[in-house]
Tab-separated table of C-alpha atoms in Angstrom:
chain	number	residue	atom	x	y	z
R	1	LEU	CA	21.833	20.189	-47.596
R	2	SER	CA	19.381	23.097	-47.551
R	3	GLU	CA	18.132	22.285	-51.047
R	4	LEU	CA	17.630	18.635	-50.148
R	5	ALA	CA	15.836	19.624	-46.941
R	6	GLU	CA	13.427	21.703	-49.028
R	7	ASP	CA	12.855	18.714	-51.325
R	8	PHE	CA	11.706	16.777	-48.238
R	9	GLY	CA	9.302	19.575	-47.304
R	10	PHE	CA	11.356	21.154	-44.514
R	11	ARG	CA	12.090	24.844	-43.997
R	12	PRO	CA	15.866	24.838	-43.411
R	13	LEU	CA	17.579	27.310	-41.063
R	14	THR	CA	21.347	27.694	-41.332
R	15	ALA	CA	23.989	28.570	-38.736
R	16	HIS	CA	27.674	28.855	-39.668
R	17	ASP	CA	29.152	28.523	-36.174
R	18	GLY	CA	28.355	26.805	-32.892
R	19	GLU	CA	27.273	29.876	-30.926
R	20	ARG	CA	24.713	30.877	-33.563
R	21	GLY	CA	23.494	27.275	-33.832
R	22	ILE	CA	22.804	27.052	-30.094
R	23	GLU	CA	21.017	30.413	-30.141
R	24	MET	CA	18.820	29.413	-33.109
R	25	ALA	CA	18.001	26.040	-31.563
R	26	ARG	CA	16.700	27.767	-28.413
R	27	GLN	CA	14.747	30.377	-30.367
R	28	THR	CA	13.110	28.150	-32.998
R	29	ARG	CA	12.902	24.653	-31.393
R	30	PRO	CA	13.436	22.916	-34.788
R	31	ASP	CA	12.167	19.411	-35.617
R	32	ALA	CA	15.784	18.225	-35.931
R	33	ILE	CA	19.372	19.450	-36.096
R	34	ILE	CA	22.041	18.397	-38.583
R	35	LEU	CA	25.325	19.154	-36.844
R	36	ASP	CA	28.833	19.321	-38.283
R	37	ILE	CA	31.446	18.436	-35.669
R	38	GLY	CA	34.238	20.571	-37.143
R	39	LEU	CA	32.751	24.016	-36.486
R	40	PRO	CA	34.682	27.229	-35.767
R	41	GLY	CA	34.439	28.606	-32.228
R	42	ILE	CA	32.465	26.101	-30.194
R	43	ASP	CA	32.929	22.804	-32.032
R	44	GLY	CA	30.165	20.283	-32.643
R	45	TRP	CA	30.868	18.436	-29.393
R	46	GLY	CA	30.359	21.624	-27.413
R	47	VAL	CA	27.174	22.390	-29.327
R	48	LEU	CA	25.824	18.870	-28.760
R	49	GLU	CA	26.624	19.025	-25.047
R	50	GLN	CA	24.856	22.368	-24.593
R	51	ILE	CA	21.817	21.295	-26.617
R	52	LYS	CA	21.387	18.067	-24.647
R	53	ASN	CA	21.876	19.768	-21.261
R	54	ASP	CA	19.360	22.539	-21.936
R	55	PRO	CA	15.736	21.671	-20.958
R	56	VAL	CA	14.508	23.796	-23.874
R	57	THR	CA	16.460	21.882	-26.552
R	58	LYS	CA	17.366	18.500	-25.037
R	59	ASP	CA	14.599	16.572	-26.863
R	60	ILE	CA	15.520	17.833	-30.353
R	61	PRO	CA	16.937	14.930	-32.445
R	62	VAL	CA	20.527	15.647	-33.521
R	63	HIS	CA	22.185	13.994	-36.549
R	64	CYS	CA	25.981	14.419	-36.533
R	65	PHE	CA	28.345	14.587	-39.520
R	66	SER	CA	32.127	14.402	-39.117
R	67	GLY	CA	35.272	13.514	-41.028
R	68	HIS	CA	36.350	11.195	-38.197
R	69	ASP	CA	34.844	7.943	-36.948
R	70	GLU	CA	33.553	9.055	-33.544
R	71	SER	CA	30.053	7.626	-33.700
R	72	ALA	CA	30.188	6.067	-30.224
R	73	LYS	CA	30.995	9.415	-28.618
R	74	ALA	CA	28.183	11.145	-30.506
R	75	LEU	CA	25.581	8.553	-29.518
R	76	ARG	CA	26.708	8.568	-25.874
R	77	MET	CA	26.283	12.346	-25.810
R	78	GLY	CA	22.725	12.077	-27.113
R	79	ALA	CA	22.902	12.222	-30.922
R	80	ILE	CA	20.343	10.068	-32.716
R	81	ALA	CA	22.609	9.173	-35.668
R	82	TYR	CA	26.156	9.712	-36.922
R	83	TYR	CA	27.434	9.933	-40.509
R	84	ARG	CA	31.045	10.055	-41.603
R	85	LYS	CA	32.043	12.668	-44.179
R	86	PRO	CA	32.142	12.746	-47.089
R	87	ALA	CA	28.573	11.495	-46.782
R	88	THR	CA	26.920	9.966	-49.826
R	89	LEU	CA	23.676	11.313	-51.230
R	90	ASP	CA	21.911	8.164	-50.020
R	91	GLN	CA	23.171	8.739	-46.459
R	92	ILE	CA	21.952	12.332	-46.482
R	93	LYS	CA	18.563	11.245	-47.833
R	94	ASP	CA	18.452	8.587	-45.119
R	95	ALA	CA	18.999	11.265	-42.469
R	96	PHE	CA	16.138	13.394	-43.815
R	97	SER	CA	13.877	10.345	-44.111
R	98	LYS	CA	14.472	9.526	-40.437
R	99	ILE	CA	13.761	13.122	-39.445
R	100	GLU	CA	10.502	13.068	-41.400
R	101	THR	CA	9.446	9.701	-39.952
R	102	GLN	CA	10.116	10.731	-36.368
R	103	ARG	CA	8.477	14.125	-36.804
R	104	SER	CA	5.275	12.769	-38.332
R	105	THR	CA	4.722	9.626	-36.255
R	106	GLY	CA	6.852	9.616	-33.111
R	107	ILE	CA	8.059	6.151	-34.115
R	108	ARG	CA	10.343	4.257	-31.721
R	109	ARG	CA	13.191	2.050	-32.883
R	110	LEU	CA	13.642	-1.620	-31.986
R	111	LEU	CA	16.736	-3.689	-32.836
R	112	VAL	CA	16.167	-7.455	-33.196
R	113	VAL	CA	19.317	-9.613	-33.139
R	114	GLU	CA	18.244	-13.051	-34.387
R	115	ASP	CA	19.731	-15.274	-37.118
R	116	ASN	CA	16.670	-17.517	-37.543
R	117	SER	CA	14.536	-16.033	-40.339
R	118	VAL	CA	11.323	-17.610	-39.048
R	119	GLN	CA	11.914	-16.174	-35.580
R	120	HIS	CA	12.843	-12.652	-36.636
R	121	SER	CA	9.906	-12.559	-39.068
R	122	ALA	CA	7.588	-13.577	-36.228
R	123	ILE	CA	9.000	-10.854	-33.971
R	124	HIS	CA	8.655	-8.323	-36.779
R	125	ALA	CA	5.009	-9.339	-37.214
R	126	LEU	CA	4.325	-8.737	-33.507
R	127	PHE	CA	5.017	-5.030	-33.943
R	128	GLU	CA	3.509	-4.442	-37.378
R	129	ASP	CA	0.401	-2.785	-35.922
R	130	SER	CA	2.430	-0.515	-33.616
R	131	GLN	CA	4.400	2.574	-34.508
R	132	VAL	CA	7.692	0.765	-33.953
R	133	ASP	CA	10.463	0.671	-36.549
R	134	VAL	CA	12.090	-2.782	-36.442
R	135	THR	CA	15.688	-3.317	-37.612
R	136	VAL	CA	16.898	-6.932	-37.900
R	137	CYS	CA	20.537	-8.029	-37.546
R	138	THR	CA	21.460	-11.683	-38.081
R	139	THR	CA	24.971	-11.604	-36.566
R	140	GLY	CA	26.562	-10.107	-33.491
R	141	GLN	CA	28.901	-7.949	-35.553
R	142	GLU	CA	25.998	-6.495	-37.543
R	143	ALA	CA	24.337	-5.593	-34.253
R	144	LEU	CA	27.472	-3.901	-32.914
R	145	ASP	CA	27.860	-1.933	-36.149
R	146	SER	CA	24.218	-0.809	-36.005
R	147	LEU	CA	24.507	0.247	-32.359
R	148	ARG	CA	27.610	2.293	-33.202
R	149	ARG	CA	25.859	4.139	-36.012
R	150	GLU	CA	22.300	4.580	-34.812
R	151	THR	CA	20.164	5.012	-31.709
R	152	PHE	CA	17.674	2.326	-30.659
R	153	ASP	CA	15.118	2.390	-27.855
R	154	CYS	CA	15.230	-1.347	-27.119
R	155	VAL	CA	17.135	-4.488	-28.212
R	156	ILE	CA	15.715	-8.026	-28.447
R	157	LEU	CA	18.647	-10.463	-28.396
R	158	ASP	CA	18.818	-14.183	-29.146
R	159	LEU	CA	21.750	-15.968	-27.498
R	160	SER	CA	22.584	-18.291	-30.419
R	161	LEU	CA	24.293	-16.270	-33.151
R	162	PRO	CA	26.591	-17.561	-35.918
R	163	ASP	CA	29.629	-15.380	-35.177
R	164	MET	CA	29.512	-14.899	-31.384
R	165	ASP	CA	27.273	-16.004	-28.550
R	166	GLY	CA	24.776	-13.618	-27.043
R	167	PHE	CA	26.641	-13.546	-23.720
R	168	THR	CA	29.702	-12.060	-25.406
R	169	LEU	CA	27.624	-9.575	-27.386
R	170	LEU	CA	25.739	-8.433	-24.296
R	171	GLU	CA	28.921	-7.970	-22.277
R	172	THR	CA	30.574	-6.094	-25.154
R	173	ILE	CA	27.640	-3.674	-25.394
R	174	HIS	CA	27.586	-2.913	-21.671
R	175	GLU	CA	31.286	-2.944	-20.826
R	176	SER	CA	32.560	-0.859	-23.743
R	177	ASP	CA	32.162	2.905	-23.936
R	178	ASP	CA	31.673	2.510	-27.697
R	179	TYR	CA	27.993	1.677	-27.263
R	180	PRO	CA	25.147	3.710	-25.747
R	181	ASN	CA	23.099	2.355	-22.852
R	182	VAL	CA	19.966	0.638	-24.198
R	183	PRO	CA	17.444	-1.764	-22.609
R	184	VAL	CA	18.088	-5.378	-23.671
R	185	ILE	CA	15.564	-8.231	-23.634
R	186	ILE	CA	17.043	-11.729	-23.926
R	187	TYR	CA	14.738	-13.960	-26.003
R	188	THR	CA	16.072	-17.485	-26.136
R	189	ALA	CA	15.107	-21.153	-26.419
R	190	ARG	CA	18.099	-22.257	-24.331
R	191	ASP	CA	17.709	-23.988	-20.995
R	192	LEU	CA	19.813	-21.694	-18.824
R	193	THR	CA	21.846	-22.833	-15.848
R	194	ARG	CA	21.713	-20.695	-12.698
R	195	GLU	CA	25.221	-19.469	-13.506
R	196	GLN	CA	24.198	-18.452	-17.038
R	197	GLU	CA	21.067	-16.707	-15.790
R	198	ALA	CA	23.053	-14.805	-13.163
R	199	ARG	CA	25.584	-13.784	-15.836
R	200	LEU	CA	22.811	-12.486	-18.083
R	201	ARG	CA	21.011	-10.619	-15.329
R	202	LYS	CA	24.088	-8.472	-14.712
R	203	TYR	CA	23.342	-6.717	-17.995
R	204	ALA	CA	19.976	-7.771	-19.448
R	205	ASP	CA	16.785	-6.006	-18.419
R	206	ARG	CA	14.536	-9.031	-19.071
R	207	ILE	CA	14.977	-12.736	-19.897
R	208	ILE	CA	12.188	-14.511	-21.803
R	209	LEU	CA	12.315	-18.204	-22.712
R	210	LYS	CA	10.781	-19.046	-26.101
R	211	THR	CA	7.589	-21.062	-25.685
R	212	ASP	CA	4.231	-21.234	-27.440
R	213	GLN	CA	2.975	-18.525	-25.074
R	214	SER	CA	6.059	-16.298	-24.947
R	215	ALA	CA	5.236	-13.981	-27.868
R	216	ASP	CA	2.601	-12.151	-25.838
R	217	ARG	CA	5.038	-11.488	-23.020
R	218	LEU	CA	7.739	-10.360	-25.456
R	219	LEU	CA	5.337	-7.824	-26.929
R	220	SER	CA	4.407	-6.549	-23.464
R	221	GLU	CA	8.003	-6.326	-22.244
R	222	ALA	CA	9.288	-4.507	-25.333
R	223	SER	CA	6.252	-2.231	-25.297
R	224	LEU	CA	6.978	-1.462	-21.647
R	225	PHE	CA	10.394	0.015	-22.487
R	226	LEU	CA	9.122	1.831	-25.565
R	227	HIS	CA	6.107	3.142	-23.645
R	228	TRP	CA	8.335	4.303	-20.781
R	229	LEU	CA	10.272	6.415	-23.253
R	230	GLU	CA	7.047	7.846	-24.642
R	231	SER	CA	5.779	8.691	-21.155
R	232	LYS	CA	8.620	11.191	-20.772
R	233	GLU	CA	7.179	13.149	-23.714
R	234	PRO	CA	3.638	14.046	-22.606
R	235	ASN	CA	2.823	16.102	-25.675
R	236	LYS	CA	3.421	13.231	-28.090
R	237	GLN	CA	1.171	10.323	-28.987
R	238	ARG	CA	1.760	6.966	-27.327
R	239	PRO	CA	1.705	4.530	-30.226
R	240	VAL	CA	2.325	1.370	-28.204
R	241	ASP	CA	0.041	2.235	-25.308
R	242	ALA	CA	-2.703	-0.072	-26.563
R	243	SER	CA	-0.310	-3.009	-26.684
R	244	VAL	CA	0.577	-2.623	-23.018
R	245	HIS	CA	-2.997	-2.103	-21.836
R	246	ARG	CA	-4.681	-4.644	-24.091
R	247	ASP	CA	-6.336	-6.898	-21.449
R	248	ASP	CA	-7.891	-5.825	-18.185
R	249	ILE	CA	-6.969	-8.518	-15.679
R	250	PHE	CA	-6.890	-6.443	-12.499
R	251	THR	CA	-10.555	-6.635	-11.485
R	252	GLY	CA	-10.677	-8.764	-8.364
R	253	CYS	CA	-6.917	-9.433	-8.438
R	254	LYS	CA	-5.710	-10.066	-4.870
R	255	VAL	CA	-2.473	-8.183	-4.168
R	256	LEU	CA	-0.314	-8.557	-1.057
R	257	LEU	CA	1.586	-5.286	-0.516
R	258	VAL	CA	4.524	-5.678	1.888
R	259	ASP	CA	6.212	-2.446	3.066
R	260	ASP	CA	7.059	-0.858	6.423
R	261	ASP	CA	6.612	2.707	5.109
R	262	MET	CA	2.955	3.658	5.468
R	263	ARG	CA	3.319	6.481	2.945
R	264	ASN	CA	4.310	3.960	0.282
R	265	ILE	CA	1.521	1.600	1.317
R	266	TYR	CA	-1.155	4.301	1.059
R	267	ALA	CA	0.131	5.638	-2.269
R	268	LEU	CA	0.443	2.222	-3.918
R	269	SER	CA	-2.737	0.775	-2.461
R	270	ALA	CA	-4.681	3.766	-3.817
R	271	SER	CA	-3.401	3.053	-7.333
R	272	LEU	CA	-3.996	-0.692	-7.021
R	273	GLU	CA	-7.566	-0.212	-5.809
R	274	GLU	CA	-8.196	2.273	-8.614
R	275	TRP	CA	-7.222	-0.479	-11.080
R	276	GLY	CA	-9.731	-2.841	-9.467
R	277	CYS	CA	-7.377	-4.836	-7.228
R	278	GLU	CA	-8.150	-6.100	-3.733
R	279	VAL	CA	-5.206	-5.114	-1.513
R	280	GLN	CA	-3.968	-6.835	1.631
R	281	MET	CA	-1.084	-5.262	3.558
R	282	ALA	CA	1.849	-6.423	5.668
R	283	ASN	CA	4.480	-4.279	7.406
R	284	ASN	CA	7.396	-6.740	7.238
R	285	GLY	CA	8.437	-10.121	5.901
R	286	GLN	CA	7.147	-12.034	8.916
R	287	GLU	CA	3.687	-10.503	8.541
R	288	SER	CA	3.659	-11.334	4.828
R	289	LEU	CA	4.160	-15.034	5.612
R	290	ALA	CA	1.282	-14.889	8.082
R	291	VAL	CA	-1.025	-13.264	5.505
R	292	LEU	CA	-0.171	-15.932	2.915
R	293	ASP	CA	-0.846	-18.674	5.453
R	294	THR	CA	-4.252	-17.148	6.153
R	295	ASP	CA	-5.083	-16.435	2.500
R	296	PRO	CA	-3.089	-18.598	0.048
R	297	SER	CA	-5.287	-17.351	-2.836
R	298	ILE	CA	-3.203	-14.156	-3.156
R	299	ASP	CA	-2.538	-13.546	-6.889
R	300	ILE	CA	0.644	-11.450	-6.676
R	301	VAL	CA	3.038	-10.060	-4.037
R	302	LEU	CA	4.704	-6.631	-4.092
R	303	MET	CA	7.651	-7.024	-1.707
R	304	ASP	CA	9.708	-4.183	-0.244
R	305	ILE	CA	13.308	-5.209	0.503
R	306	MET	CA	14.559	-3.158	3.461
R	307	MET	CA	12.213	-3.881	6.399
R	308	PRO	CA	12.606	-4.578	10.142
R	309	GLU	CA	12.249	-8.040	11.748
R	310	MET	CA	12.473	-9.888	8.415
R	311	ASP	CA	13.664	-8.240	5.201
R	312	GLY	CA	12.286	-8.897	1.734
R	313	TYR	CA	15.126	-11.211	0.698
R	314	GLU	CA	14.456	-13.634	3.549
R	315	ALA	CA	10.687	-13.402	3.128
R	316	MET	CA	10.899	-14.277	-0.584
R	317	LYS	CA	13.161	-17.250	0.144
R	318	ARG	CA	10.673	-18.585	2.700
R	319	ILE	CA	7.742	-18.067	0.348
R	320	ARG	CA	9.526	-19.943	-2.455
R	321	ALA	CA	10.413	-22.758	-0.059
R	322	GLN	CA	6.704	-23.648	0.041
R	323	GLU	CA	5.599	-25.774	-2.910
R	324	ARG	CA	2.211	-24.054	-3.145
R	325	PHE	CA	3.881	-20.695	-3.797
R	326	LYS	CA	6.466	-21.800	-6.375
R	327	LYS	CA	4.586	-20.014	-9.179
R	328	LEU	CA	3.242	-17.065	-7.175
R	329	PRO	CA	4.371	-13.833	-8.922
R	330	ILE	CA	6.580	-11.685	-6.668
R	331	LEU	CA	7.785	-8.208	-7.660
R	332	ALA	CA	10.561	-6.723	-5.519
R	333	LEU	CA	10.310	-3.016	-4.600
R	334	THR	CA	13.535	-1.344	-3.533
R	335	ALA	CA	15.191	2.053	-3.338
R	336	LYS	CA	18.429	0.562	-4.676
R	337	ALA	CA	19.092	0.453	-8.407
R	338	MET	CA	22.384	-1.451	-8.644
R	339	ARG	CA	22.534	-4.544	-10.852
R	340	ASP	CA	23.894	-6.623	-7.964
R	341	ASP	CA	20.801	-5.755	-5.937
R	342	ARG	CA	18.569	-6.830	-8.799
R	343	ALA	CA	20.451	-10.114	-9.127
R	344	ARG	CA	20.070	-10.727	-5.400
R	345	CYS	CA	16.319	-10.089	-5.639
R	346	ILE	CA	15.990	-12.655	-8.436
R	347	GLU	CA	18.132	-15.185	-6.580
R	348	SER	CA	15.942	-14.738	-3.494
R	349	GLY	CA	12.808	-15.584	-5.467
R	350	ALA	CA	11.511	-12.407	-7.121
R	351	ASN	CA	10.176	-12.688	-10.659
R	352	ASP	CA	11.043	-9.091	-11.381
R	353	TYR	CA	12.268	-5.844	-9.868
R	354	ILE	CA	11.164	-2.209	-9.781
R	355	THR	CA	12.880	0.715	-8.056
R	356	LYS	CA	11.366	3.334	-5.768
R	357	PRO	CA	9.801	5.783	-6.186
R	358	VAL	CA	7.551	3.381	-8.073
R	359	ASP	CA	6.478	4.377	-11.588
R	360	THR	CA	2.858	3.194	-11.458
R	361	GLU	CA	2.583	2.765	-15.242
R	362	LYS	CA	5.640	0.528	-15.237
R	363	LEU	CA	4.293	-1.371	-12.229
R	364	GLN	CA	0.980	-1.888	-13.997
R	365	SER	CA	2.713	-3.258	-17.085
R	366	LEU	CA	4.949	-5.594	-15.056
R	367	MET	CA	1.957	-6.875	-13.111
R	368	ARG	CA	0.118	-7.603	-16.355
R	369	VAL	CA	3.071	-9.586	-17.672
R	370	TRP	CA	3.472	-11.753	-14.558
R	371	LEU	CA	-0.239	-12.236	-13.898
R	372	ARG	CA	-0.578	-13.620	-17.422
R	373	GLN	CA	2.270	-16.042	-16.753
R	374	SER	CA	0.913	-17.348	-13.443
């Protein structure tokens, strides 16, 4: 392994037990760690746990090797890849290639699950100018196998697959401990019933219907998740930042901000005005209806959920009951992060959902997506 690492241009450091490995990781902050699970003293699981729980070492990519098939456990604990011993020369070279790619470019990984060659080629082309590594799987089983072995930052999933439907695949990913948690975007041409949409929203992070205009939104949504991951690493480049911030559509955009907490109103309105938006405010659902009656030219609504007099759920239902506001973008703002709460927001009329405290970069990206659609 050391000789091969040198062939790839690395300077290998070697530790023969877990304690020494942890100590060296803290001292040297290496570009990556290749970790054997069957170590003396602290085994590989203990090493991985300590590395991922230490602020100094938690961001170091770890590639695990073991004689047993425990890839799901390794990925759940934070490993970036898992190889079963005895590993082939090609597998070892693959590990070093991934280390080199991530070190030099900060590339993010996207898994596309789509059996239609025209569609997956089109999706691949969307990201060819971004530093995003796209892996394509054409069956559900291929996708499950890939998710067991490797770490991805986002999944784009079509619902019509040859071996299983996308509903089953999505539920398998999220209900089984064999697979790590990963954002999933549903990208489908199906006309969904309300029951199907509700079923998907329990697990999917976004649902996009395939249309002539949907590619732009798909790029923005996937970039949003990949960019969010990058934003946690301030010292690295943001390769997809330009994709998210490609068009400036905020100048003169009229935003209705509905929240009973004045601290939130002041903080958000300051950001919105900095982007060029014109902000109108309401302190509860009843006031929001009055503002819309007075000024129906509002471009987008940011709706808090828990408010006195009339909560956000009821306000959104009443807004959607008016024909003139059927296509008005509404983003729900709530302190709750449970999937049931998100589903209730969507059922009440929200287009999308963001939790408090609000990540302003994520809010900006979501607003771009929905303003383009309106």
